[in-house]
XYZ file of C-alpha atoms in Angstrom:
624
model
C -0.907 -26.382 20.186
C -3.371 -24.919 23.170
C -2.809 -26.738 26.365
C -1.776 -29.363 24.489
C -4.380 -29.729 22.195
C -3.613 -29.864 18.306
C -6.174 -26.745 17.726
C -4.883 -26.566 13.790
C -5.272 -29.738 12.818
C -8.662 -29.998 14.509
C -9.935 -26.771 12.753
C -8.661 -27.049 9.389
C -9.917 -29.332 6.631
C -7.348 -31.220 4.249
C -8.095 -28.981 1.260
C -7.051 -26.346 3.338
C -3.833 -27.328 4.738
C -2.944 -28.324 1.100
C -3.726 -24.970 -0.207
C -1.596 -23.049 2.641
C 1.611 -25.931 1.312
C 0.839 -24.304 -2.220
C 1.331 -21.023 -1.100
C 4.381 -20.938 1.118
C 7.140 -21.483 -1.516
C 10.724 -23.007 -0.159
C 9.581 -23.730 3.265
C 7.144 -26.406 1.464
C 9.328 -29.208 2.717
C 9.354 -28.343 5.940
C 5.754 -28.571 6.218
C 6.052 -32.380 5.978
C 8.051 -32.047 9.016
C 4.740 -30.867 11.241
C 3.203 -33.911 11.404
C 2.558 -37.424 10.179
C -1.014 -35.540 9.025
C 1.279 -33.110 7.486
C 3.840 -35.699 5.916
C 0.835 -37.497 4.330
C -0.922 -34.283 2.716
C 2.688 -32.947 1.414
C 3.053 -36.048 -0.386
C -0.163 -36.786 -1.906
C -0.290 -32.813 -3.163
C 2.779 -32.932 -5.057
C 2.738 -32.734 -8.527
C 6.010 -31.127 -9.809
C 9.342 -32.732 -9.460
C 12.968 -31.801 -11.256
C 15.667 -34.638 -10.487
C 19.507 -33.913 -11.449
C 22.228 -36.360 -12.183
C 22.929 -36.780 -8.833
C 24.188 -39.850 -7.813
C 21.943 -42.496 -8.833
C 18.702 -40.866 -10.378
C 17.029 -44.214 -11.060
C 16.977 -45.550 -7.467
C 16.402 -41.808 -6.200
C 13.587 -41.470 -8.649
C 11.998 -44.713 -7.178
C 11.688 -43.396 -3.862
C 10.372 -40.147 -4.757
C 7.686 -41.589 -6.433
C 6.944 -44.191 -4.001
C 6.030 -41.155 -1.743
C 4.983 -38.942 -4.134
C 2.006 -40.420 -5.644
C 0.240 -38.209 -7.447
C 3.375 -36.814 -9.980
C 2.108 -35.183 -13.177
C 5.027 -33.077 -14.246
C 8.898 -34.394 -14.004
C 11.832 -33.717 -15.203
C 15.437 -35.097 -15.217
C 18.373 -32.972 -16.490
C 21.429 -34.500 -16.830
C 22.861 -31.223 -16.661
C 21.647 -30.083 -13.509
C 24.724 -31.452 -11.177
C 23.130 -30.400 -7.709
C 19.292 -30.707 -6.305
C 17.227 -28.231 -7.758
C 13.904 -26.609 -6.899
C 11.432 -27.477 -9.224
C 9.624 -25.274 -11.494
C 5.420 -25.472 -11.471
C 2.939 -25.494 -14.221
C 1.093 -21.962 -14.307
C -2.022 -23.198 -13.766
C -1.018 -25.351 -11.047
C -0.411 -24.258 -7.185
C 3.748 -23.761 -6.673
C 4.944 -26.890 -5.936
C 8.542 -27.241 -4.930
C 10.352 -29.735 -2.835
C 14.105 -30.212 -2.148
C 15.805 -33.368 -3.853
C 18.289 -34.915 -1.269
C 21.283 -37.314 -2.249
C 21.266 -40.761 -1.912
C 21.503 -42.464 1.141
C 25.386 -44.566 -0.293
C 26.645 -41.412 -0.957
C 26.666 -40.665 2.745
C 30.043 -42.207 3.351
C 32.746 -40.284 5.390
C 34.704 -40.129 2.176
C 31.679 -39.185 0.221
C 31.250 -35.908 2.249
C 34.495 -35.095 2.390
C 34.929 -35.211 -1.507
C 31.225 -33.056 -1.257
C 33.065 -30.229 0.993
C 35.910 -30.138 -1.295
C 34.098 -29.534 -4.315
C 32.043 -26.673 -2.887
C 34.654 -24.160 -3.974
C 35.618 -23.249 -7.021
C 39.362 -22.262 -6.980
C 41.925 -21.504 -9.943
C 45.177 -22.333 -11.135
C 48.068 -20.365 -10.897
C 46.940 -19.370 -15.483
C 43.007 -19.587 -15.042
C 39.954 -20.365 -12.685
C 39.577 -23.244 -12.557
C 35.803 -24.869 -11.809
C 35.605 -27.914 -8.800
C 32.300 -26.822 -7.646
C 29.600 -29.815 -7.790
C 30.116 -30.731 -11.276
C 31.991 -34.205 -11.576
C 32.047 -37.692 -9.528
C 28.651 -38.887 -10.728
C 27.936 -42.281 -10.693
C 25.377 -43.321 -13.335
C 22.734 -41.408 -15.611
C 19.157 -42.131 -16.101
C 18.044 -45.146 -17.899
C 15.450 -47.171 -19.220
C 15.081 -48.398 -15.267
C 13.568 -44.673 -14.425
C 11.490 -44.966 -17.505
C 10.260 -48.210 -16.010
C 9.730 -46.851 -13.086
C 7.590 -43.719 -14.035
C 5.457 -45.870 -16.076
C 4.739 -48.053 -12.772
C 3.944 -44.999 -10.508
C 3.063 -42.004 -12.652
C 0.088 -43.139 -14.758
C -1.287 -39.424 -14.310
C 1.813 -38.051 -16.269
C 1.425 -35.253 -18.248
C 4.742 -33.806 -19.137
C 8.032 -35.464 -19.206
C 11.355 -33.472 -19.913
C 14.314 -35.624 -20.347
C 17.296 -33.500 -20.861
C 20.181 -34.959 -22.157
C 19.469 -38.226 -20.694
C 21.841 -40.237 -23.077
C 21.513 -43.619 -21.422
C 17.514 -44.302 -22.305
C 17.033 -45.974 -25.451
C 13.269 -46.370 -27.369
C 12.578 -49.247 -25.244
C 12.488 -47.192 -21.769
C 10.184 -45.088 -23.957
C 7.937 -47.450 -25.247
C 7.271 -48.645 -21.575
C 6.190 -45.031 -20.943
C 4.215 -43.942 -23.115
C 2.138 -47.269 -23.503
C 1.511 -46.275 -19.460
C 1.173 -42.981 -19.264
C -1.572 -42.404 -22.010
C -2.500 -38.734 -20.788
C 1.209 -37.378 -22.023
C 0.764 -33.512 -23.025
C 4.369 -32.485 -22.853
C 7.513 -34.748 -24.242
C 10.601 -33.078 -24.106
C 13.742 -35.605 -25.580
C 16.630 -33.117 -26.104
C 19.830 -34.566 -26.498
C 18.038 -38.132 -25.750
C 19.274 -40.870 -28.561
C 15.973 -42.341 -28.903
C 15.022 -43.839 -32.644
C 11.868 -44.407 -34.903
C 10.370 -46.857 -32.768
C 9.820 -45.225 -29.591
C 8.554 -42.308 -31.359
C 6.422 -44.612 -33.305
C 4.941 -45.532 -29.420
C 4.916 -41.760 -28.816
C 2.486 -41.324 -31.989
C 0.230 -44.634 -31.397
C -0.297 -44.084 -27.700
C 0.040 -40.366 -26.748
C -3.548 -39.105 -28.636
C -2.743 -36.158 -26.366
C 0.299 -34.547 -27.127
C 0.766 -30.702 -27.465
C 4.450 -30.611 -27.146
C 7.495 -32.170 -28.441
C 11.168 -31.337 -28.379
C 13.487 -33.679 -30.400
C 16.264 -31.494 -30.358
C 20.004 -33.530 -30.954
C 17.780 -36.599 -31.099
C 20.604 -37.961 -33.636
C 18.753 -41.470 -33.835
C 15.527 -40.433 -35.393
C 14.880 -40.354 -39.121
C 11.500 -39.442 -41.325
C 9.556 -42.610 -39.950
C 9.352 -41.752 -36.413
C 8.845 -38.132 -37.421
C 5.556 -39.402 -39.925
C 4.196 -41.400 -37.155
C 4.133 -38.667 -34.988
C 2.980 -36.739 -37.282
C 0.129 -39.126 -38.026
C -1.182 -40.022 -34.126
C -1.176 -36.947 -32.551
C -1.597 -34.109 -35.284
C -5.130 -33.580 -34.227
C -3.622 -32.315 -30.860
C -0.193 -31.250 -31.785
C 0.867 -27.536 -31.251
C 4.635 -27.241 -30.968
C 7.663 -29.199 -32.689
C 11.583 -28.947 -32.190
C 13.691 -30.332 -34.307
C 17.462 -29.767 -34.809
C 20.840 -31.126 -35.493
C 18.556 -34.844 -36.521
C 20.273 -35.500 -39.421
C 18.317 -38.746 -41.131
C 15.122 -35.895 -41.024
C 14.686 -34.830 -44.355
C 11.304 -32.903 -45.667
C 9.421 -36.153 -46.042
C 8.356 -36.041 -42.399
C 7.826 -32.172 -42.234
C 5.251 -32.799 -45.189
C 3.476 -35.405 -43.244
C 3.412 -32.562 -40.546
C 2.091 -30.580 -42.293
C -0.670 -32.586 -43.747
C -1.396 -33.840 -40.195
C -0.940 -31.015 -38.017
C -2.975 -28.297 -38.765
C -3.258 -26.587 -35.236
C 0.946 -26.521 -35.040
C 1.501 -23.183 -33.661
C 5.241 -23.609 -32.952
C 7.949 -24.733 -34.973
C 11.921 -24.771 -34.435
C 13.868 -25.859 -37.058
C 17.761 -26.560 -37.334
C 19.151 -29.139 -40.144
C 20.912 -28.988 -42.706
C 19.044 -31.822 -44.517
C 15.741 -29.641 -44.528
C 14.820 -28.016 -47.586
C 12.629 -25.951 -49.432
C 9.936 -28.376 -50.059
C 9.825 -29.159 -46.233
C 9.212 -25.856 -44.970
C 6.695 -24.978 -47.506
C 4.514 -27.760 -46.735
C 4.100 -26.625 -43.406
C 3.469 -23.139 -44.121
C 0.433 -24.238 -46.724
C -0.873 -26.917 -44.051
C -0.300 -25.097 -40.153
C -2.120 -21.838 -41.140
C -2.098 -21.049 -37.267
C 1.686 -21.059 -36.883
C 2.697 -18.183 -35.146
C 6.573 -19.022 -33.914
C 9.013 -20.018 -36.828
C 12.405 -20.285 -36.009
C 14.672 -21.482 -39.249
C 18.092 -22.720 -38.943
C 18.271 -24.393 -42.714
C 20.912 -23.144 -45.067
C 18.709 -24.834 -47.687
C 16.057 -23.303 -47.459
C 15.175 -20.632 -49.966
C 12.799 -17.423 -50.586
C 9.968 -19.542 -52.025
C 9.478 -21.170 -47.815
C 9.556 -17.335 -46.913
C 7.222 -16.092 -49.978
C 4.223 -18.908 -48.713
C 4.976 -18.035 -44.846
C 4.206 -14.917 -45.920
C 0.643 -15.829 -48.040
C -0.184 -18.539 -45.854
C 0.800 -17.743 -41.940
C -1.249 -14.646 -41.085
C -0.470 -15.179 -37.222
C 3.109 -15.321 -36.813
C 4.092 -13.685 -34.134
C 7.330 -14.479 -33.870
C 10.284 -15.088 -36.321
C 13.901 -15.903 -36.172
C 15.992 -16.837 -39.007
C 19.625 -18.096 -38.183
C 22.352 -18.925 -40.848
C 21.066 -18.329 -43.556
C 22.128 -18.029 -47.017
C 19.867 -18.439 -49.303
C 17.310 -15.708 -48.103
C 17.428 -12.659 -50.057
C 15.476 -9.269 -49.849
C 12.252 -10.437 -51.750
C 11.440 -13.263 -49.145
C 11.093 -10.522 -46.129
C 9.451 -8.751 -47.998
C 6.902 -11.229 -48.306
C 6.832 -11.216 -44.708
C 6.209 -7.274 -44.345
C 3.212 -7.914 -46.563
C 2.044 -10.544 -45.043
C 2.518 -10.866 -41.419
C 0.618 -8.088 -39.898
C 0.725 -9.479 -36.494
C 4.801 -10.415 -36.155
C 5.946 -9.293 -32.671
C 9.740 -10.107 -32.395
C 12.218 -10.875 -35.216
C 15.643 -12.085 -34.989
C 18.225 -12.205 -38.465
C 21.148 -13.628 -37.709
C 24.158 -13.752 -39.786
C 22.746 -13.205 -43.347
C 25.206 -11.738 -45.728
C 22.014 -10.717 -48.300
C 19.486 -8.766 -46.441
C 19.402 -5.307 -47.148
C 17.897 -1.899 -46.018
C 14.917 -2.827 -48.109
C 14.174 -6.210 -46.253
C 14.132 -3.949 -42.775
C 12.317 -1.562 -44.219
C 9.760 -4.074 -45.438
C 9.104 -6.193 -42.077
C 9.129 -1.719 -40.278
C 6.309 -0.494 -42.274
C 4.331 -3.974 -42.834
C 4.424 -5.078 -39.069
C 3.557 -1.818 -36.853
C 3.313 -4.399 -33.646
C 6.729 -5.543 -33.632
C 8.190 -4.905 -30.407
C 11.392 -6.799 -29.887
C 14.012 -6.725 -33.002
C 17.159 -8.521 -33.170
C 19.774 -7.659 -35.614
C 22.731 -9.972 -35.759
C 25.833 -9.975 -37.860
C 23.922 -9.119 -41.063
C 26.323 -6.770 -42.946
C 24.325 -5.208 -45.190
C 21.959 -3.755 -43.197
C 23.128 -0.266 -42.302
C 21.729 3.283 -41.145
C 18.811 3.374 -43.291
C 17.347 0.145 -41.999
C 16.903 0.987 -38.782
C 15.778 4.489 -39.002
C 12.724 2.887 -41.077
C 12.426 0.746 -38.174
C 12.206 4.202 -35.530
C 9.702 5.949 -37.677
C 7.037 3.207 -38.199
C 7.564 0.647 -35.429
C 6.619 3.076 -32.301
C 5.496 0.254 -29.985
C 9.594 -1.342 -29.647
C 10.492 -2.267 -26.456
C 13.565 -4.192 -26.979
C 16.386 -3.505 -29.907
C 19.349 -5.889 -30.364
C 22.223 -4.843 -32.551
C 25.513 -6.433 -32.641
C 28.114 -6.808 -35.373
C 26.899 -4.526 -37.986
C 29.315 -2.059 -38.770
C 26.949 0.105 -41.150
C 24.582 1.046 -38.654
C 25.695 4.613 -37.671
C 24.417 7.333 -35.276
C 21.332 8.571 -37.530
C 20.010 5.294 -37.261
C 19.347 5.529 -33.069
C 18.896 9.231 -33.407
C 15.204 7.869 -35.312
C 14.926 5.026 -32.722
C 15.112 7.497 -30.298
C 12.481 9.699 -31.602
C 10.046 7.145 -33.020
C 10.195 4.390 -29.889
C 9.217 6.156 -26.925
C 8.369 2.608 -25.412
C 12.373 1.360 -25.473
C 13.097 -0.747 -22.341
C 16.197 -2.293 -23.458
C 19.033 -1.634 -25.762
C 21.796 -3.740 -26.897
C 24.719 -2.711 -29.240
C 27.707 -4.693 -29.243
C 30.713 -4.337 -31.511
C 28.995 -1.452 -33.684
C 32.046 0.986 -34.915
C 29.600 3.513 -36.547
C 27.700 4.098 -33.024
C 28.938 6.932 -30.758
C 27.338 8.935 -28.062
C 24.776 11.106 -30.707
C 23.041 7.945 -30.892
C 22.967 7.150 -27.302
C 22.305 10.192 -26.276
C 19.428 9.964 -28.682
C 17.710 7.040 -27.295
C 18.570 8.768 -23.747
C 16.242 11.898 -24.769
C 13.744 10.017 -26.331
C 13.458 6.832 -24.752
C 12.816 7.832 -20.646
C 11.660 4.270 -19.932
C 14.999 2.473 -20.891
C 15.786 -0.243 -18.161
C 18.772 -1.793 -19.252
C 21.424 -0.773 -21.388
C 24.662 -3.091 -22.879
C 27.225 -1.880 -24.848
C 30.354 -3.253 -25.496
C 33.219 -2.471 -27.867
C 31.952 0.628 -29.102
C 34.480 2.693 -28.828
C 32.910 5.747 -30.360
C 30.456 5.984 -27.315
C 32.119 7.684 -24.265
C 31.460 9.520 -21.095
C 29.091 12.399 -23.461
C 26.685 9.406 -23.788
C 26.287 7.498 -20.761
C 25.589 10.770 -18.968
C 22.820 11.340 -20.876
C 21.665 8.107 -19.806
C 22.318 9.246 -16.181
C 20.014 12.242 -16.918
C 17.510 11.019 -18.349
C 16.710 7.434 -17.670
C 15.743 7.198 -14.196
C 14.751 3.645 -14.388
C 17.672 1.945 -15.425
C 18.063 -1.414 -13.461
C 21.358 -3.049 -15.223
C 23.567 -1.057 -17.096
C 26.630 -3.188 -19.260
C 29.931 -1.116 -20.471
C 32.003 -3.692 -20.928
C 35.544 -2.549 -23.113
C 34.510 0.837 -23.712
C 37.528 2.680 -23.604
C 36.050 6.535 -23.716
C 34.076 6.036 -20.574
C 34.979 7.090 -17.507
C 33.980 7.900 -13.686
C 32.004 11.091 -15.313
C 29.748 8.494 -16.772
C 29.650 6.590 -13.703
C 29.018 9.630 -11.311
C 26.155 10.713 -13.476
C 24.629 7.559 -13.398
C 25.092 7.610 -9.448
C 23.334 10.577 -8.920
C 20.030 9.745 -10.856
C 19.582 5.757 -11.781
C 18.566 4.646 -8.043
C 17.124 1.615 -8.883
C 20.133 -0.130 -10.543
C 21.012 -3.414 -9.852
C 23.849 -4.642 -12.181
C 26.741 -2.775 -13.636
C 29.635 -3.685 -15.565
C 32.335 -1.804 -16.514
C 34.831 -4.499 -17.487
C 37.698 -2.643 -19.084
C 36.652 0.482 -18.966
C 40.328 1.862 -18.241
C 39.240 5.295 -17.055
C 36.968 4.208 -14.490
C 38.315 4.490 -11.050
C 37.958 5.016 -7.081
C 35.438 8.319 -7.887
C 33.074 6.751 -10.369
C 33.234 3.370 -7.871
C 32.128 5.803 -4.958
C 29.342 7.393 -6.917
C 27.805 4.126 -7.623
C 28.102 2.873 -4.319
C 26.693 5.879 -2.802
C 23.777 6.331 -4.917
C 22.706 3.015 -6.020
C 21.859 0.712 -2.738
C 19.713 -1.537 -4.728
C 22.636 -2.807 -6.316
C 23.346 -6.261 -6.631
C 26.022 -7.104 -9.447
C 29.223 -5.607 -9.834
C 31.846 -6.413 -12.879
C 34.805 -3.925 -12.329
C 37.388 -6.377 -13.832
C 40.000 -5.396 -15.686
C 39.642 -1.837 -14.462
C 43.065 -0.907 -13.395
C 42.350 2.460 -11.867
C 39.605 0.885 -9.163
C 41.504 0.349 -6.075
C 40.514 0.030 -2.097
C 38.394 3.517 -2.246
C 36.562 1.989 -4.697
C 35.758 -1.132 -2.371
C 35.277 0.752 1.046
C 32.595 2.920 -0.373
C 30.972 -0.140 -1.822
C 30.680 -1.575 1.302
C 28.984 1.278 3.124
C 26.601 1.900 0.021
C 25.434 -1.470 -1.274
C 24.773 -4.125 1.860
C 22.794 -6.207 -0.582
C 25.316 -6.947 -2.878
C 25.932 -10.180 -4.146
C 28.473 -11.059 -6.749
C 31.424 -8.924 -7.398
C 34.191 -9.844 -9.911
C 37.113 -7.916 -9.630
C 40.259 -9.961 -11.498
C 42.951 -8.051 -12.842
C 42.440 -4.945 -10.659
C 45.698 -4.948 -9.799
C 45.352 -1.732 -7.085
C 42.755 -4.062 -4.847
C 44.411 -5.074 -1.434
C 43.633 -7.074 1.298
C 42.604 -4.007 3.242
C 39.944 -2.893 0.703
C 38.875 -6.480 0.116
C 38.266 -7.048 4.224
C 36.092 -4.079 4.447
C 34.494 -4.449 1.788
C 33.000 -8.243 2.568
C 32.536 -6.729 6.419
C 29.790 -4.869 5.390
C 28.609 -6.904 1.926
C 26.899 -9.983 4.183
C 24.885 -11.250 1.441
C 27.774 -11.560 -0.591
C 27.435 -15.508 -2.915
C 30.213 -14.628 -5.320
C 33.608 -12.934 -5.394
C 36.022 -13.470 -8.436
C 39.537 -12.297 -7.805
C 42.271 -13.708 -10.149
C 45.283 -12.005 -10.860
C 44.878 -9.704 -8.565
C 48.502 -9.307 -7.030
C 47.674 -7.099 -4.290
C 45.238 -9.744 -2.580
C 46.946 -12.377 -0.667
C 46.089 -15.599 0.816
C 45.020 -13.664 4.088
C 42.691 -11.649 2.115
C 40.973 -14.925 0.392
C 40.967 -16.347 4.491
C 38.858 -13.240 5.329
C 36.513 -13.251 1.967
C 35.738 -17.313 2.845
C 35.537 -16.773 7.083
C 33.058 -13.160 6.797
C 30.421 -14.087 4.029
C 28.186 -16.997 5.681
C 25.791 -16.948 2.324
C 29.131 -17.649 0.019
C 28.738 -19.808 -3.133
C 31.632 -19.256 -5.697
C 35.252 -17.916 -4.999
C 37.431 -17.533 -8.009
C 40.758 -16.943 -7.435
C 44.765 -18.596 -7.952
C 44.814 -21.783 -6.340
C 47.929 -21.087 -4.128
C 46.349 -18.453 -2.560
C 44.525 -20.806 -0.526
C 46.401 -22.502 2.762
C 45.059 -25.708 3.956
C 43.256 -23.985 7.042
C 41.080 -21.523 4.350
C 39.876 -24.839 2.234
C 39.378 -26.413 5.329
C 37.311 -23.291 6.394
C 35.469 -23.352 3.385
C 34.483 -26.239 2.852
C 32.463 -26.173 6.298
C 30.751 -23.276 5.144
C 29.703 -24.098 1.354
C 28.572 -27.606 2.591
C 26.853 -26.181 5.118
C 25.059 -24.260 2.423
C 24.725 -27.255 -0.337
C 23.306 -28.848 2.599
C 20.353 -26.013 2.976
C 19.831 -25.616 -0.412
C-alpha cells in the first residue's frame, strides 16, 4: 500500500502473483490471507493436497475441494495422524497448504484432549507414546471417493494409503470420472476385481499402480488391468495379494511391454509368472522379488532378456542359487544397485559374477546371506570402482581383507554400513578411512572388533563426514570421539548408544568442534554425565533431538544448562535416568519453545508441567 493505494495488486498480473505463491514454500497459506484477490488466486493454483485421518476426512475433503478447484494430485494416508504439508509433483511449482481440523472437533473438551496428547510421556517400565495418534473418528470412504469424482475431474494421481473403509464401488465412481488418472496408488486398500476391472476399462492413461496388501484382488482384476492400460503402463506393485497367482503376471507381460518397474512379494507367484514378464517387458529396469517360489530359470531369462535393469533386489529367497546371478553378471551390464537379502545359497562366485559383469553398480546391499564371505567383496573393491554406498549386515564371513580392497578399489564411497559383522575390526575401517576421503556417513553397530584404532582414522581422514552411527561398540571410546571432534566439522548426527567408554571428554570434543550438529544418541552411555551436557550447550545451539535414557550420571543441573542454550531443541528422551527429577523435566518443557517429543517416566511429571506443556505443544500443533 502507497497512500493508500493497492500499488501490488495494480502492477502485477495474475500469472504473476501465482508464480511468487509457487515459490514461497510454507508461508503459501498465508498468502490467501492478503486479500480476497489473493484468497481467489491461492485457491484456483492449487494442485497438490495430502489429507490425514484426521477427524472426519470425507467432510474435510469436501470442503477442500469445494475451494480448491483445480486438484490434480491427492492423497489420503490413514497413517498420517496430524495435518501434513503436502508433497509436489517435480514438474509442478511447490504447492503446499496446511490441512486444519474440522470445525466439531473444536469443542472445549476436544482441545483439551488435543493439549493432552501433545506429549509423549512414559510409564514408570517404558515410554509410552500419547502424542496425536488415537481418538479418530471415522476413515475415508466411498463418500470421499464420491466426492473427488464430483470435483476433481482433472485428477491425475490418487494415493490412498491404507484407506480400509473404500470398497470397489467408491472406486468405480472414480475412475469412470476422472478419466485422465496417471498415478493409482491402493496400498493396504481392500478393493476387489471389479473396481480394478473400472481401473483397466476407464483409466487408458495409467503409468502407475501400487496394489500392495490389496488382499481382495485375484488374477481377474490383475488381467484387466493388464489388458486396458498396458499400452501406457510403466510400474506395478504387488505384494502380500494372495488369490494373484502367475496367470495375471503373464497377461502383464503380454500386455505391458513398456513396464519398467516391478515389485513383487507373494508367495503364490512362481516361476512361470516371473518369466513371462522378463520375455515380454524387455525395458524393465527395477525388479524387486520377494517369491520363495521362484527359481534360477526367472533369474537365467532376466538375465537374456532385461538388458536395462538398473536396479535389483531379491528378498527371501530360497530357491536362487549361484548360476542365476550369474546370469545376471552376464547379462545386466547396466545394474546400478543390488540388494540380497537373506539367501542361505549365494556364494563368493554369485558376488563375484554381478562385480566383474556390472562395472556401474554403485550402491550394494548385502543382507544376512551367510555364505558370502571375504572373497566376495574384495571382487566387488577391485572391479566395481564407481560404489558409493555399501551395506553389510549379518554376515559373519566377511573379514577385514574384504574392506581393506573396498578401500583401495572405491575411491567414490559416501556411505558405509556394517552391522553385526564379527570378522570386521578397525584394519578394515581404517582401510576405507585411507582410501575412501569422501565417506559421509558411517554406521556400525555390534562390531566389537572395531575400536577407538578405527574411528580415528575416520577422524583423520574423512573430513566430510555428516552422521556418524556407533551404536554398542564396546572398544570405542572418547579417543575416537575427540578425533572425530577435531577434524569432521560438518557432522550432524552421532550416536554412540552403548558405547561404555565414552564419557564427559569425548562429549566435550564433539560439542566443541562440531556446531553443525543436530542429533545426538548418547543413551546408554554410563560414563556421560553433566560435563558432557554443559559443553554441548555452548558448542551446538542448533541442536535438535537428544536422547539420553539410561545415563544414569545426567542431573538436573546438566540437563538445565544444557536446554538454556539448545533453543531449537524438538526432542529430548530421558527415561531411566535417576539423576533427573521432575524439576528437571519442568525446566526441559518451560525453556524449549520449538519442543515436540519428551520421553521420559510418567511420574516425573506434576500436574503444573503437563499443564505447562500442553500450552506449548498445542501452541505448536496449532502452527504446524
Amino acid at each position: 500500500m502507497r497512500g493508500g493505494e493497492d500499488v501490488i495488486n495494480k502492477v502485477l498480473p495474475d500469472e504473476a502473483v501465482m508464480e511468487i505463491m509457487g515459490r514461497v514454500g510454507a508461508n503459501r497459506a498465508a498468502c490467501a490471507l492478503v486479500c480476497h484477490r489473493w484468497r481467489r488466486l491461492e485457491s484456483a493454483s492449487r494442485q497438490t493436497i495430502t489429507l490425514g485421518a484426521t477427524g472426519h476426512p470425507d467432510k474435510c475433503l469436501a470442503k477442500i475441494v469445494q475451494r480448491y478447484t483445480d486438484l490434480r494430485q491427492v492423497c489420503v494416508d490413514e497413517k498420517l495422524k496430524v495435518p501434513m504439508q503436502h508433497h509436489h509433483h517435480p514438474r509442478l511449482a511447490p504447492r503446499q497448504c496446511l490441512i486444519r481440523r474440522p470445525l466439531d472437533e473444536g469443542t472445549t473438551s476436544a482441545r483439551k484432549r488435543r493439549r493432552r496428547s501433545a506429549i509423549v510421556l512414559g510409564s514408570e517400565t517404558e515410554g509410552l507414546d500419547l502424542g496425536l495418534n488415537s481418538l479418530w473418528d471415522t476413515g475415508f470412504s466411498d463418500t470421499g471417493l464420491q466426492v473427488l469424482a464430483e470435483g476433481c475431474p482433472r485428477l491425475e494421481k490418487l494415493c490412498l494409503i491404507w484407506c480400509s473403509a473404500i470398497s470397489s464401488c467408491g472406486l468405480v465412481t472414480l475412475v469412470q470420472a476422472c478419466s485422465g488418472l496417471r498415478v493409482l496408488d491402493m496400498q493396504g486398500c481392500y478393493v476387489g476385481d471389479c473396481g480394478l476391472r473400472a481401473v483397466g476399462e476407464s483409466s487408458k492413461h495409467l503409468e502407475e499402480l501400487n496394489l500392495k496388501f490389496c488382499e481382495g484382488l485375484g488374477d481377474e482384476g490383475i488381467v484387466a488391468v493388464a489388458e486396458g492400460c498396458g499400452k501406457t503402463l510403466k510400474s506395478l506393485g504387488i505384494a502380500s495379494c494372495a488369490r494373484v497367482t502367475d496367470v495375471a503376471l503373464q497377461s502383464v507381460g503380454a500386455n505391458c511391454q513398456i513396464l519398467e518397474k516391478l515389485y513383487l512379494e507373494s508367495e503364490s507367484i512362481r516361476t512361470a509368472g516371473v518369466t513371462a514378464i522378463a520375455e515380454g517387458c524387455p525395458r524393465l529396469n527395477s525388479l524387486q522379488l520377494k517369491c520363495i517360489n521362484v527359481t534360477d530359470e526367472a533369474l537365467l531369462v532376466v538375465g537374456q532378456s532385461c538388458l536395462s535393469l538398473e536396479t535389483m533386489a531379491l528378498f527371501s529367497f530360497q530357491k536362487f542359487t549361484e548360476s542365476g546371478l550369474v546370469a545376471i553378471g552376464g547379462g545386466c551390464k547396466r545394474l546400478r544397485a543390488v540388494t540380497l537379502s537373506d539367501s542361505y545359497y549365494v556364494s563368493d562366485r554369485s558376488l563375484a559374477a554381478i562385480a566383474s559383469g556390472c562395472p556401474e553398480l554403485t550402491v550394494l546391499e548385502i543382507n544376512g546371506c551367510h555364505n558370502i564371505g571375504t572373497a566376495g567383496l574384495q571382487a566387488i573393491g577391485r572391479s566395481c570402482r564407481k560404489l558409493v554406498e555399501l551395506v553389510v549386515k549379518y554376515c559373519q564371513k566377511i573379514g577385514d581383507e574384504g574392506l581393506v580392497e573396498v578401500g583401495a578399489g572405491c575411491p567414490l564411497l559416501r556411505a558405509l554400513h556394517l552391522v553385526d559383522c564379527a570378522g570386521i575390526g578397525d584394519v578394515g575401517v581404517g582401510s576405507i578411512a585411507l582410501g575412501c576421503p569422501l565417506l559421509r556417513r558411517l554406521h556400525v553397530r555390534r562390531c566389537y572388533k572395531v575400536g577407538d584404532k578405527g574411528i580415528v582414522a575416520i577422524g583423520t581422514h574423512c573430513k566430510q563426514m555428516i552422521d556418524l552411527s556407533l551404536r554398542f561398540c564396546d572398544r570405542i571410546g572418547d579417543d575416537a570421539l575427540i578425533a572425530v571432534g577435531q577434524v569432521c566439522h560438518q557432522l550432524k548426527q552421532i550416536n554412540v548408544s552403548g558405547c561404555h567408554r565414552v564419557g564427559d571428554s569425548g562429549l566435550s570434543a564433539i560439542a566443541q568442534g562440531c556446531p553443525l550438529l543436530l542429533h545426538l544418541d548418547v543413551s546408554v552411555c554410563q560414563n556421560v554425565g553433566d560435563m558432557g551436557l554443559v559443553a554441548l550447550g555452548k558448542g551446538c545451539p542448533l541442536l535438535k533431538e537428544v536422547v539420553l535414557s539410561h545415563c544414569r550420571r545426567i542431573t538436573d543441573v546438566g540437563l538445565s544448562l544444557l536446554v538454556n542454550k539448545c533453543k531449537k531443541l524438538e526432542s529430548c528422551h530421558m527415561v531411566y535416568c535417576p539423576g533427573v527429577t521432575a524439576v528437571g523435566v519442568a525446566t526441559v518443557i518451560t525453556s524449549c519453545n520449538a519442543l515436540k517429543k519428551v520421553l521420559v517416566e510418567k511420574w516425573k511429571v506434576t500436574p503444573r508441567t503437563r499443564r505447562r506443556a500442553s500450552a506449548i505443544l498445542m501452541e505448536f500443533c496449532m502452527d504446524l
